[in-house]
mmCIF file of C-alpha atoms in Angstrom:
data_model
loop_
_atom_site.group_PDB
_atom_site.id
_atom_site.type_symbol
_atom_site.label_atom_id
_atom_site.label_comp_id
_atom_site.label_asym_id
_atom_site.label_seq_id
_atom_site.Cartn_x
_atom_site.Cartn_y
_atom_site.Cartn_z
ATOM 1 C CA GLN J 1 8.927 9.139 14.957
ATOM 2 C CA VAL J 2 6.480 7.377 12.679
ATOM 3 C CA GLU J 3 7.535 5.730 9.372
ATOM 4 C CA LEU J 4 5.057 4.477 7.093
ATOM 5 C CA VAL J 5 5.551 1.877 4.204
ATOM 6 C CA GLU J 6 2.748 1.183 1.721
ATOM 7 C CA SER J 7 2.510 -2.173 -0.271
ATOM 8 C CA GLY J 8 0.049 -4.118 -2.390
ATOM 9 C CA GLY J 9 -0.139 -1.918 -5.318
ATOM 10 C CA GLY J 10 -0.099 -3.259 -8.725
ATOM 11 C CA SER J 11 -2.345 -3.839 -11.758
ATOM 12 C CA ALA J 12 -5.901 -4.954 -11.857
ATOM 13 C CA GLN J 13 -8.657 -5.011 -14.488
ATOM 14 C CA VAL J 14 -11.580 -2.814 -14.300
ATOM 15 C CA GLY J 15 -14.056 -4.420 -11.853
ATOM 16 C CA GLY J 16 -11.123 -6.124 -10.162
ATOM 17 C CA SER J 17 -9.904 -5.786 -6.743
ATOM 18 C CA LEU J 18 -6.620 -4.906 -4.920
ATOM 19 C CA ARG J 19 -5.620 -4.654 -1.315
ATOM 20 C CA LEU J 20 -3.125 -2.188 0.042
ATOM 21 C CA SER J 21 -1.256 -2.178 3.237
ATOM 22 C CA CYS J 22 0.555 0.450 5.301
ATOM 23 C CA ALA J 23 2.883 -0.593 7.966
ATOM 24 C CA ALA J 24 4.000 1.735 10.686
ATOM 25 C CA THR J 25 7.169 1.733 12.374
ATOM 26 C CA VAL J 26 6.932 3.812 15.606
ATOM 27 C CA SER J 27 9.969 4.843 17.415
ATOM 28 C CA GLY J 28 10.087 6.835 20.823
ATOM 29 C CA SER J 29 7.204 7.185 23.222
ATOM 30 C CA TYR J 30 5.484 10.267 21.958
ATOM 31 C CA TYR J 31 3.203 8.591 19.632
ATOM 32 C CA THR J 32 0.588 5.806 20.116
ATOM 33 C CA TYR J 33 -0.517 4.191 16.963
ATOM 34 C CA SER J 34 -3.942 3.331 18.321
ATOM 35 C CA SER J 35 -4.811 6.826 19.640
ATOM 36 C CA HIS J 36 -4.790 8.556 16.209
ATOM 37 C CA CYS J 37 -6.364 8.795 12.642
ATOM 38 C CA MET J 38 -4.843 6.904 9.773
ATOM 39 C CA GLY J 39 -5.996 7.871 6.198
ATOM 40 C CA TRP J 40 -5.385 6.745 2.610
ATOM 41 C CA PHE J 41 -4.873 9.338 0.003
ATOM 42 C CA ARG J 42 -4.404 8.968 -3.948
ATOM 43 C CA GLN J 43 -2.920 11.316 -6.463
ATOM 44 C CA THR J 44 -2.702 11.181 -10.350
ATOM 45 C CA PRO J 45 -0.963 13.438 -12.581
ATOM 46 C CA GLY J 46 -2.673 16.773 -13.167
ATOM 47 C CA LYS J 47 -5.132 16.228 -10.385
ATOM 48 C CA GLU J 48 -4.884 17.251 -6.650
ATOM 49 C CA ARG J 49 -4.307 14.895 -4.102
ATOM 50 C CA GLU J 50 -7.681 13.166 -2.977
ATOM 51 C CA GLY J 51 -8.336 11.790 0.489
ATOM 52 C CA VAL J 52 -9.862 8.339 -0.159
ATOM 53 C CA ALA J 53 -10.533 7.063 3.388
ATOM 54 C CA VAL J 54 -9.857 7.452 6.957
ATOM 55 C CA ALA J 55 -9.961 5.212 10.145
ATOM 56 C CA ASP J 56 -10.292 6.758 13.304
ATOM 57 C CA LYS J 57 -8.707 5.549 16.583
ATOM 58 C CA ASP J 58 -12.014 3.975 17.546
ATOM 59 C CA GLY J 59 -12.331 2.259 14.257
ATOM 60 C CA THR J 60 -14.964 4.625 12.746
ATOM 61 C CA THR J 61 -14.328 5.140 9.068
ATOM 62 C CA ASN J 62 -15.166 7.678 6.521
ATOM 63 C CA TYR J 63 -14.699 7.737 2.827
ATOM 64 C CA ALA J 64 -14.886 10.120 -0.304
ATOM 65 C CA ASP J 65 -17.876 9.885 -2.183
ATOM 66 C CA SER J 66 -15.896 8.570 -5.125
ATOM 67 C CA VAL J 67 -15.022 5.270 -3.364
ATOM 68 C CA LYS J 68 -17.932 4.847 -1.057
ATOM 69 C CA GLY J 69 -19.457 1.270 -1.244
ATOM 70 C CA ARG J 70 -16.406 0.027 -3.074
ATOM 71 C CA PHE J 71 -13.489 0.612 -0.900
ATOM 72 C CA LYS J 72 -13.103 -0.470 2.768
ATOM 73 C CA ILE J 73 -10.430 0.919 5.097
ATOM 74 C CA SER J 74 -9.458 -1.034 8.257
ATOM 75 C CA ARG J 75 -6.730 -0.954 10.825
ATOM 76 C CA ASP J 76 -5.033 -3.445 12.956
ATOM 77 C CA ASN J 77 -3.581 -1.572 15.819
ATOM 78 C CA ALA J 78 -1.843 -4.567 17.350
ATOM 79 C CA LYS J 79 0.148 -4.793 13.996
ATOM 80 C CA LYS J 80 0.301 -1.142 13.346
ATOM 81 C CA THR J 81 -1.001 -1.736 9.914
ATOM 82 C CA LEU J 82 -3.645 -0.079 7.881
ATOM 83 C CA TYR J 83 -5.400 -1.642 4.875
ATOM 84 C CA LEU J 84 -7.509 -0.478 2.038
ATOM 85 C CA GLU J 85 -9.427 -3.168 0.309
ATOM 86 C CA MET J 86 -10.529 -1.784 -3.141
ATOM 87 C CA ASN J 87 -13.187 -3.441 -4.985
ATOM 88 C CA SER J 88 -15.043 -2.840 -8.172
ATOM 89 C CA LEU J 89 -12.038 -0.849 -9.565
ATOM 90 C CA LYS J 90 -12.448 1.889 -12.124
ATOM 91 C CA PRO J 91 -9.949 3.366 -14.373
ATOM 92 C CA GLU J 92 -10.290 6.753 -12.481
ATOM 93 C CA ASP J 93 -9.113 4.792 -9.339
ATOM 94 C CA ALA J 94 -5.584 4.436 -10.733
ATOM 95 C CA GLY J 95 -2.683 6.582 -9.127
ATOM 96 C CA MET J 96 -0.291 6.651 -6.571
ATOM 97 C CA TYR J 97 -1.796 5.789 -3.084
ATOM 98 C CA PHE J 98 -0.318 6.980 0.115
ATOM 99 C CA CYS J 99 -1.179 6.382 3.705
ATOM 100 C CA ALA J 100 -0.639 9.095 6.318
ATOM 101 C CA ALA J 101 -0.666 9.314 9.997
ATOM 102 C CA ASP J 102 -2.119 11.915 12.470
ATOM 103 C CA ARG J 103 0.213 12.496 15.272
ATOM 104 C CA GLY J 104 -2.059 15.062 16.701
ATOM 105 C CA TYR J 105 0.169 17.969 15.957
ATOM 106 C CA GLY J 106 2.420 19.482 13.392
ATOM 107 C CA GLY J 107 0.556 18.497 10.239
ATOM 108 C CA GLU J 108 -1.941 19.330 7.611
ATOM 109 C CA TYR J 109 -5.743 19.457 8.502
ATOM 110 C CA ILE J 110 -7.467 17.337 5.814
ATOM 111 C CA THR J 111 -11.148 16.404 5.844
ATOM 112 C CA ILE J 112 -12.214 12.930 4.356
ATOM 113 C CA GLY J 113 -15.794 12.356 4.616
ATOM 114 C CA ARG J 114 -16.967 13.860 7.748
ATOM 115 C CA ARG J 115 -13.523 13.205 9.597
ATOM 116 C CA ARG J 116 -10.984 16.096 9.838
ATOM 117 C CA CYS J 117 -7.531 14.908 11.055
ATOM 118 C CA GLN J 118 -4.109 16.463 11.032
ATOM 119 C CA TYR J 119 -1.713 14.402 8.946
ATOM 120 C CA SER J 120 1.988 14.763 9.678
ATOM 121 C CA ASN J 121 3.585 11.659 8.390
ATOM 122 C CA TRP J 122 3.384 10.198 4.936
ATOM 123 C CA GLY J 123 4.492 6.962 3.191
ATOM 124 C CA GLN J 124 6.180 6.948 -0.193
ATOM 125 C CA GLY J 125 3.289 5.393 -1.961
ATOM 126 C CA THR J 126 2.407 2.476 -3.832
ATOM 127 C CA ARG J 127 1.031 2.633 -7.563
ATOM 128 C CA VAL J 128 -2.177 1.184 -8.727
ATOM 129 C CA THR J 129 -2.886 0.666 -12.196
ATOM 130 C CA VAL J 130 -6.498 -0.239 -13.545
ATOM 131 C CA SER J 131 -6.871 -1.503 -17.040
ATOM 132 C CA SER J 132 -9.843 -2.359 -19.127
#
């Protein structure tokens, strides 16, 4: 089992920054956090869910074109925590941000940038508001 809890959402002004965190709690021995993709997604009302960034097990990162150069994803495998540093925020960055884990089976295949992973566990989300 993998449980994911996001935090760090809130309000920021256009051009500002926020840092999101996603803490994973792992139970059982069938999943190793460091061996799989972790991704960030976002959703706003009326729009489809968008893959924002993915961090592979070796630290390789991929981004959606809409956030490339502004957002940075990172992971601390020892802490089982995923981060998303968001800079130069735009109004269109507002929404619910979710993290998701690839367990290697049983999930939905989603491609972010050039990386396709199979996401099966999702957090509850954290809301980001961007105001001018």
